PDB file of N, CA, C and O in Angstrom:
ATOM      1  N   UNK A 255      18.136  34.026  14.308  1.00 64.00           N
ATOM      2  CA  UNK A 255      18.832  32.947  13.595  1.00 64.00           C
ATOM      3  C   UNK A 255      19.143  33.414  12.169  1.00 64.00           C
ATOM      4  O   UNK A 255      18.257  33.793  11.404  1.00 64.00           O
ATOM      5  N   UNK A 256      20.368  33.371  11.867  1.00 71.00           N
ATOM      6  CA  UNK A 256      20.841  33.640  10.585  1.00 71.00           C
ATOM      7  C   UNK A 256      21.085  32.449   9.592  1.00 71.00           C
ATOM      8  O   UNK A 256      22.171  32.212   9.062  1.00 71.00           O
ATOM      9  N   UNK A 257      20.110  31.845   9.440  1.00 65.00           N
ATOM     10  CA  UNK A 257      20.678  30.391   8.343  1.00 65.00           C
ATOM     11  C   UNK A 257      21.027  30.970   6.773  1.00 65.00           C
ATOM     12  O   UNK A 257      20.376  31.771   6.102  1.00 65.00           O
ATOM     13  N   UNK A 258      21.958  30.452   6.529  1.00 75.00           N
ATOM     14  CA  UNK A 258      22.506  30.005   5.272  1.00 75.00           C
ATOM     15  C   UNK A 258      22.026  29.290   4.215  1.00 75.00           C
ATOM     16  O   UNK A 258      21.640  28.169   4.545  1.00 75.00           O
ATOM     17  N   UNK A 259      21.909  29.575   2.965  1.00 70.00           N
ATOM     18  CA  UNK A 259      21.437  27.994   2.711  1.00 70.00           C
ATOM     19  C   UNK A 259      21.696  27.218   2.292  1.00 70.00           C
ATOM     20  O   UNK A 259      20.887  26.516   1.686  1.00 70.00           O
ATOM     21  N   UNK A 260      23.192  26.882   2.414  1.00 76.00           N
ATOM     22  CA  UNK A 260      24.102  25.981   2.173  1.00 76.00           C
ATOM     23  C   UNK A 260      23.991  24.700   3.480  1.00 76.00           C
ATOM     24  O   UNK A 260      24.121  23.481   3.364  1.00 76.00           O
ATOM     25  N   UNK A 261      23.632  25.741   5.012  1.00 80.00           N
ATOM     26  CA  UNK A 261      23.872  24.562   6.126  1.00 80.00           C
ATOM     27  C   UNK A 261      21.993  23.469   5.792  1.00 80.00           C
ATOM     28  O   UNK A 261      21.955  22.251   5.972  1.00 80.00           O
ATOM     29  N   UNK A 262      21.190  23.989   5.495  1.00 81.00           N
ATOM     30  CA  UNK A 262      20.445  23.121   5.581  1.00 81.00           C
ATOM     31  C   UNK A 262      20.554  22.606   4.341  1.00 81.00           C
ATOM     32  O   UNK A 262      20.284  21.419   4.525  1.00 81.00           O
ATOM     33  N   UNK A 263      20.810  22.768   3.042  1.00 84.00           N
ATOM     34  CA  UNK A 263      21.050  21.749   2.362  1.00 84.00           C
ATOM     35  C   UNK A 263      21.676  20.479   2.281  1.00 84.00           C
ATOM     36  O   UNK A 263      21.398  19.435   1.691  1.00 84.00           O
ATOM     37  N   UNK A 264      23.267  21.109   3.576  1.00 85.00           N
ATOM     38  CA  UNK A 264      24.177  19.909   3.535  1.00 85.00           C
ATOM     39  C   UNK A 264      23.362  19.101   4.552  1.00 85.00           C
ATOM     40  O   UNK A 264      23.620  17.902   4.443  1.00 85.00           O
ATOM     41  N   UNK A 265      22.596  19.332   5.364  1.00 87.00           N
ATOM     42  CA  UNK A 265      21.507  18.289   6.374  1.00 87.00           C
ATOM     43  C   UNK A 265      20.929  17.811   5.219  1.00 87.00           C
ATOM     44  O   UNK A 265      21.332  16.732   4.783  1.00 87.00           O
ATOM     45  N   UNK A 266      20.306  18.240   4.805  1.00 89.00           N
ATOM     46  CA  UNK A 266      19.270  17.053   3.981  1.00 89.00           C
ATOM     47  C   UNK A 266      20.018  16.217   2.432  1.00 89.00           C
ATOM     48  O   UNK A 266      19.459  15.391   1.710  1.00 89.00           O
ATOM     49  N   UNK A 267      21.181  16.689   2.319  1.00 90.00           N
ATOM     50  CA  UNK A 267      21.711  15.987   1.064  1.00 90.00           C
ATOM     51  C   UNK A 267      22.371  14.839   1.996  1.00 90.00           C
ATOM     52  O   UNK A 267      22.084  13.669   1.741  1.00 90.00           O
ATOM     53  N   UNK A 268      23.087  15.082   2.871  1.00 91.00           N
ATOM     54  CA  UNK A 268      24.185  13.868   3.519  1.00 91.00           C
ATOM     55  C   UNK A 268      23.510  12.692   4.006  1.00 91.00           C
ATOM     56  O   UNK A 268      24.127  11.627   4.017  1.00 91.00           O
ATOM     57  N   UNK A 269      22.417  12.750   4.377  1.00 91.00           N
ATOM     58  CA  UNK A 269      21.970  11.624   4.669  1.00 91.00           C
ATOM     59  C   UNK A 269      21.822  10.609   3.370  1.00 91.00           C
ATOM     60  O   UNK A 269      22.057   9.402   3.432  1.00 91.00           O
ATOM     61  N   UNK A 270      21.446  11.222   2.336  1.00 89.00           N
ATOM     62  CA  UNK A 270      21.286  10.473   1.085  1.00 89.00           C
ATOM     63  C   UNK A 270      22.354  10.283   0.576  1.00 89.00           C
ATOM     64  O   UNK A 270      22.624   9.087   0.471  1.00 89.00           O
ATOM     65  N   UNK A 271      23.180  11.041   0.164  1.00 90.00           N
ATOM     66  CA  UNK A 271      24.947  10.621   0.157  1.00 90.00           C
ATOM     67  C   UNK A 271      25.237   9.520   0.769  1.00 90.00           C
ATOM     68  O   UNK A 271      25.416   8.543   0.042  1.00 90.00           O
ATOM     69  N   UNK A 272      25.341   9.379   1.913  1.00 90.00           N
ATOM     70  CA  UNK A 272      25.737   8.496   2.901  1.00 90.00           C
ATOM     71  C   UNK A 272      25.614   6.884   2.205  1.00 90.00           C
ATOM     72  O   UNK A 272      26.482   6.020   2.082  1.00 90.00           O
ATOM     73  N   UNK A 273      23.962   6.884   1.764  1.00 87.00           N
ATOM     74  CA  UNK A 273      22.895   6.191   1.877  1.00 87.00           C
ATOM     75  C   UNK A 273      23.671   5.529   0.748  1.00 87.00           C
ATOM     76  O   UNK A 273      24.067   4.364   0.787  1.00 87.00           O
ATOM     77  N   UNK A 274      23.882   6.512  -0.425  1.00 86.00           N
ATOM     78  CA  UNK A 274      23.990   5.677  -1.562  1.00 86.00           C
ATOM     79  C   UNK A 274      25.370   5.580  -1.922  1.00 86.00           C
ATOM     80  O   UNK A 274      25.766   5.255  -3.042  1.00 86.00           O
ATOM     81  N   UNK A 275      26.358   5.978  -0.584  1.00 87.00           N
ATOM     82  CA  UNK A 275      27.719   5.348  -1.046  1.00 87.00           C
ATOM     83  C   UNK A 275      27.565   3.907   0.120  1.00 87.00           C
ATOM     84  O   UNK A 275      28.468   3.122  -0.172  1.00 87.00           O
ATOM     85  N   UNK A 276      26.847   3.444   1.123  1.00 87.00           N
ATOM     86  CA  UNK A 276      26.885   1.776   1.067  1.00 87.00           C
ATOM     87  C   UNK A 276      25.883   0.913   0.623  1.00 87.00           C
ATOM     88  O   UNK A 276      25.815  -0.291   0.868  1.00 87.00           O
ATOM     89  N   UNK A 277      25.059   1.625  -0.083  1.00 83.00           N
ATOM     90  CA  UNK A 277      24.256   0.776  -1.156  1.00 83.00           C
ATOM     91  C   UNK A 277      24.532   0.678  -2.791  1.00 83.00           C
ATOM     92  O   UNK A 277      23.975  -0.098  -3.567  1.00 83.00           O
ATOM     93  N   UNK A 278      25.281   1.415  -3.026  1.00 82.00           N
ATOM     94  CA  UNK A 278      25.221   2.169  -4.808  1.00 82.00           C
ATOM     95  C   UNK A 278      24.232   3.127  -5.429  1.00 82.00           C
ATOM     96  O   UNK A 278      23.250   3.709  -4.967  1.00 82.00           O
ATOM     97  N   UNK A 279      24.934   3.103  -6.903  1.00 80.00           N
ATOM     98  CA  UNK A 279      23.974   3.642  -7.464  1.00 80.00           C
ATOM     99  C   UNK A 279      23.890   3.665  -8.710  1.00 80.00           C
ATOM    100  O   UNK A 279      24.769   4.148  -9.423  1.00 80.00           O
ATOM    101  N   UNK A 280      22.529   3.003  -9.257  1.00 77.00           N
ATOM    102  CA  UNK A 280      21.547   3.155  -8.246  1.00 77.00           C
ATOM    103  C   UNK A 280      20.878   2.435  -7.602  1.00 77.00           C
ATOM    104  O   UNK A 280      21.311   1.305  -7.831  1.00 77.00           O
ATOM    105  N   UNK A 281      19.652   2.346  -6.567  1.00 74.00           N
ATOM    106  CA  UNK A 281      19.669   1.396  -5.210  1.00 74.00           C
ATOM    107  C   UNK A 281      19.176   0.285  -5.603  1.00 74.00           C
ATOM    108  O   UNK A 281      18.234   0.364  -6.392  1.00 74.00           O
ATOM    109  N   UNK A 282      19.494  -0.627  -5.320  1.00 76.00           N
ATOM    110  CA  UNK A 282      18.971  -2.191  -5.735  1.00 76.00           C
ATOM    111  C   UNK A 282      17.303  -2.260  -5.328  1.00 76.00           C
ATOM    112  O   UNK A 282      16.592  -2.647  -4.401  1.00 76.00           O
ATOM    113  N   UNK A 283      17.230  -1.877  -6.124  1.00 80.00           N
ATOM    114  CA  UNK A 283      15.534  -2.225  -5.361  1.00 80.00           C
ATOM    115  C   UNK A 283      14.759  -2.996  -6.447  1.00 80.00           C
ATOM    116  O   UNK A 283      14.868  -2.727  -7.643  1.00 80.00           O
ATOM    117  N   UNK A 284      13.892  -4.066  -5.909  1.00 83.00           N
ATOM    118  CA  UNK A 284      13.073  -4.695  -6.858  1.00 83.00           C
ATOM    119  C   UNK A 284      12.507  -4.473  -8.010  1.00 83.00           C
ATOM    120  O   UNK A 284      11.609  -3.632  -8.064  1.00 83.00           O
ATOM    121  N   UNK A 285      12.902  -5.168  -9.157  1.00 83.00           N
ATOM    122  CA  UNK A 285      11.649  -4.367 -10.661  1.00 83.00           C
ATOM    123  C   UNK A 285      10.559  -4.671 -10.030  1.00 83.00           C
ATOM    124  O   UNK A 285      10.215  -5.155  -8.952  1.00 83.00           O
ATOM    125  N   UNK A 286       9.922  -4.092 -11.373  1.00 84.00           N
ATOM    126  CA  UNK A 286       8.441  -4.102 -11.098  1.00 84.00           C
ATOM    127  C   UNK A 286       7.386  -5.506 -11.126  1.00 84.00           C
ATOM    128  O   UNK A 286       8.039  -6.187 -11.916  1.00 84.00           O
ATOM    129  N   UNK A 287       6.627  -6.046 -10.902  1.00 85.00           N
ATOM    130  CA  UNK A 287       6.021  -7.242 -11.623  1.00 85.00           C
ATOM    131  C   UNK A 287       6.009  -7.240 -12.496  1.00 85.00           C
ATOM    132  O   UNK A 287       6.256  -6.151 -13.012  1.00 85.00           O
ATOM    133  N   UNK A 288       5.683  -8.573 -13.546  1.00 82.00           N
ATOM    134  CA  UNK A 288       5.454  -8.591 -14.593  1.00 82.00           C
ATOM    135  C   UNK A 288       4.030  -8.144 -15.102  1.00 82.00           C
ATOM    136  O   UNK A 288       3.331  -8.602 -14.198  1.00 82.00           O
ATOM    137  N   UNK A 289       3.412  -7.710 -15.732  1.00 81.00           N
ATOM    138  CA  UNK A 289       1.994  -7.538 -16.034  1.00 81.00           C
ATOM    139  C   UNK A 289       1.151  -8.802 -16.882  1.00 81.00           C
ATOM    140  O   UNK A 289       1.632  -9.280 -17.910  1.00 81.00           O
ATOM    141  N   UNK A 290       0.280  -9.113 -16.505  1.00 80.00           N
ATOM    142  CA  UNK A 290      -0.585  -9.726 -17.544  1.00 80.00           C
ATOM    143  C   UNK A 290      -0.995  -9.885 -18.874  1.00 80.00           C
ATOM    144  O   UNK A 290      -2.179  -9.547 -18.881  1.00 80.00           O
ATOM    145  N   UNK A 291      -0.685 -10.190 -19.912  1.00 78.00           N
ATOM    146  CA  UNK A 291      -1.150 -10.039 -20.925  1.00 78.00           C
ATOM    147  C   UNK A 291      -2.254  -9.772 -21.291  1.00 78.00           C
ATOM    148  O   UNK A 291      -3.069 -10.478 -20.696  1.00 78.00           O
ATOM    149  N   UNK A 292      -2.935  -8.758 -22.333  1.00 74.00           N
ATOM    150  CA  UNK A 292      -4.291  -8.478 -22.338  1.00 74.00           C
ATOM    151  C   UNK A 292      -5.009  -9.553 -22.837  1.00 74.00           C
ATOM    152  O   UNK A 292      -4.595 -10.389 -23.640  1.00 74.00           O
ATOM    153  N   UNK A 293      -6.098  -9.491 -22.327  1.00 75.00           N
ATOM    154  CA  UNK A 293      -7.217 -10.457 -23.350  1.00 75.00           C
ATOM    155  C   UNK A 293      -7.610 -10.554 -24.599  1.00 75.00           C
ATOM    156  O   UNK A 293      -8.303  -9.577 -24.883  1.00 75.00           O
ATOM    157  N   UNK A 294      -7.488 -11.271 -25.458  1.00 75.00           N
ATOM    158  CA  UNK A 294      -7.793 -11.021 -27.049  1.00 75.00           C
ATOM    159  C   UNK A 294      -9.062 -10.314 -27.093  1.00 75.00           C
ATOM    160  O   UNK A 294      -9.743 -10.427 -26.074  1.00 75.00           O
ATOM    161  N   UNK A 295      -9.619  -9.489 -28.204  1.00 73.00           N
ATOM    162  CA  UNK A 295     -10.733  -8.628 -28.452  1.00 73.00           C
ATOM    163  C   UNK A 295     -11.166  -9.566 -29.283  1.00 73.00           C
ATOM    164  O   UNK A 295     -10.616  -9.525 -30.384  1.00 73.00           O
ATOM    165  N   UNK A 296     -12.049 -10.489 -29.125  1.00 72.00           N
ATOM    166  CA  UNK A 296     -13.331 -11.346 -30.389  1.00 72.00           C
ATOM    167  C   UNK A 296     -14.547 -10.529 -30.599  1.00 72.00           C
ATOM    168  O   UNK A 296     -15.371  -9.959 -29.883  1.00 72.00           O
ATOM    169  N   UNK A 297     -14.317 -10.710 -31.955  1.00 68.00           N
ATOM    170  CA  UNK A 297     -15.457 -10.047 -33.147  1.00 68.00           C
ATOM    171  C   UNK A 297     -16.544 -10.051 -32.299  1.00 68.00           C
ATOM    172  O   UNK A 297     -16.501 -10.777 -31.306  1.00 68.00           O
ATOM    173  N   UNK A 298     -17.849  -9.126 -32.596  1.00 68.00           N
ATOM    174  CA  UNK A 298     -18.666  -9.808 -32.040  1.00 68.00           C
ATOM    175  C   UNK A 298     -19.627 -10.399 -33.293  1.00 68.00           C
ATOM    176  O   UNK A 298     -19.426 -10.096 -34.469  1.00 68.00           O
ATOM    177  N   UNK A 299     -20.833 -11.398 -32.785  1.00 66.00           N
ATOM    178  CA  UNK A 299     -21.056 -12.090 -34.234  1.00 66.00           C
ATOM    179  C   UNK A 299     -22.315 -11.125 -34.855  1.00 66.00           C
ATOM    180  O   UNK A 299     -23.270 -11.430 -35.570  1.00 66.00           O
ATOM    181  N   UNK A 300     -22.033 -10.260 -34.462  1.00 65.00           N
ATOM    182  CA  UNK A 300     -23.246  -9.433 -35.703  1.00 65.00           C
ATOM    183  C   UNK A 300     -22.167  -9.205 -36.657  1.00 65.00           C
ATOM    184  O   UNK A 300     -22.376  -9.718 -37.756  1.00 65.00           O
ATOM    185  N   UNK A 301     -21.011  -8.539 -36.522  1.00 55.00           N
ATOM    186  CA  UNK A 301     -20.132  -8.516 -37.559  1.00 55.00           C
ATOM    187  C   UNK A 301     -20.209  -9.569 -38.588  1.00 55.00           C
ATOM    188  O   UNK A 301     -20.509  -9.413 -39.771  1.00 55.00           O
ATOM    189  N   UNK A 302     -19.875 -10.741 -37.935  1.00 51.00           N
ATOM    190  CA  UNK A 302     -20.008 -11.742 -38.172  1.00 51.00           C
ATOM    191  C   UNK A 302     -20.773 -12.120 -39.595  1.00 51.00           C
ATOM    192  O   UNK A 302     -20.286 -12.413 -40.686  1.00 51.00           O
ATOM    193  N   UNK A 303     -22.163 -12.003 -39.169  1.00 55.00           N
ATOM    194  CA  UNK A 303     -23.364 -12.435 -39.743  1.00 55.00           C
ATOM    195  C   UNK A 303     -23.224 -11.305 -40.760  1.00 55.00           C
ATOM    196  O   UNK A 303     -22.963 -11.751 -41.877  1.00 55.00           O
ATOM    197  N   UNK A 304     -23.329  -9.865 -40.704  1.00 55.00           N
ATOM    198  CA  UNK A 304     -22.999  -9.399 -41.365  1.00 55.00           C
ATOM    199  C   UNK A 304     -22.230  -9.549 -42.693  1.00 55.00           C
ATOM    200  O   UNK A 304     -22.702  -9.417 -43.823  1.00 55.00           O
ATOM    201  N   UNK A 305     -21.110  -9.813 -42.393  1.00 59.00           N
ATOM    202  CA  UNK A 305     -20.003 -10.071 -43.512  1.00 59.00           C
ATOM    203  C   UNK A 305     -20.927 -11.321 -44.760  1.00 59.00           C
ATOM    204  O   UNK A 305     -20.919 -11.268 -45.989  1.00 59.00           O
ATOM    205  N   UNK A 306     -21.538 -12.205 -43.973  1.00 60.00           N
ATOM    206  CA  UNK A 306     -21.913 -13.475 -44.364  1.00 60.00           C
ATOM    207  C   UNK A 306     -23.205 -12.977 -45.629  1.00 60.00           C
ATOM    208  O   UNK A 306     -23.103 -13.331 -46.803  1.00 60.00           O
ATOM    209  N   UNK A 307     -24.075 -12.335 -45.243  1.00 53.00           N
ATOM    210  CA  UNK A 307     -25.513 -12.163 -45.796  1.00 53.00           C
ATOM    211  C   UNK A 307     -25.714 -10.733 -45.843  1.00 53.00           C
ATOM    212  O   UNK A 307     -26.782 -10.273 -46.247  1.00 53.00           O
TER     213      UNK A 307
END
């Protein structure tokens, strides 16, 4: 077998070609979720007491 390597490239590019001339580009696909906001960081109260006395 004498492959080229032009013929297996055009196999594995055309399918994706194909793909994304009847979908667009680029592919509609869902964002991501939104994430959670972090939790506030509270002092802890030795600081606290600290500062005080």
């Amino acid at each position: 077998m004498n492959l080229h390597w032009k013929r297996p490239l055009v196999y594995l590019l055309a399918p994706i070609l194909i793909f994304l001339c009847f979908v667009g580009f680029p592919p509609p696909f869902a964002p991501p979720r939104a994430t959670r906001p972090a939790q506030e960081q509270s002092q802890t109260v030795e600081q606290a007491q600290d500062e005080q006395g």
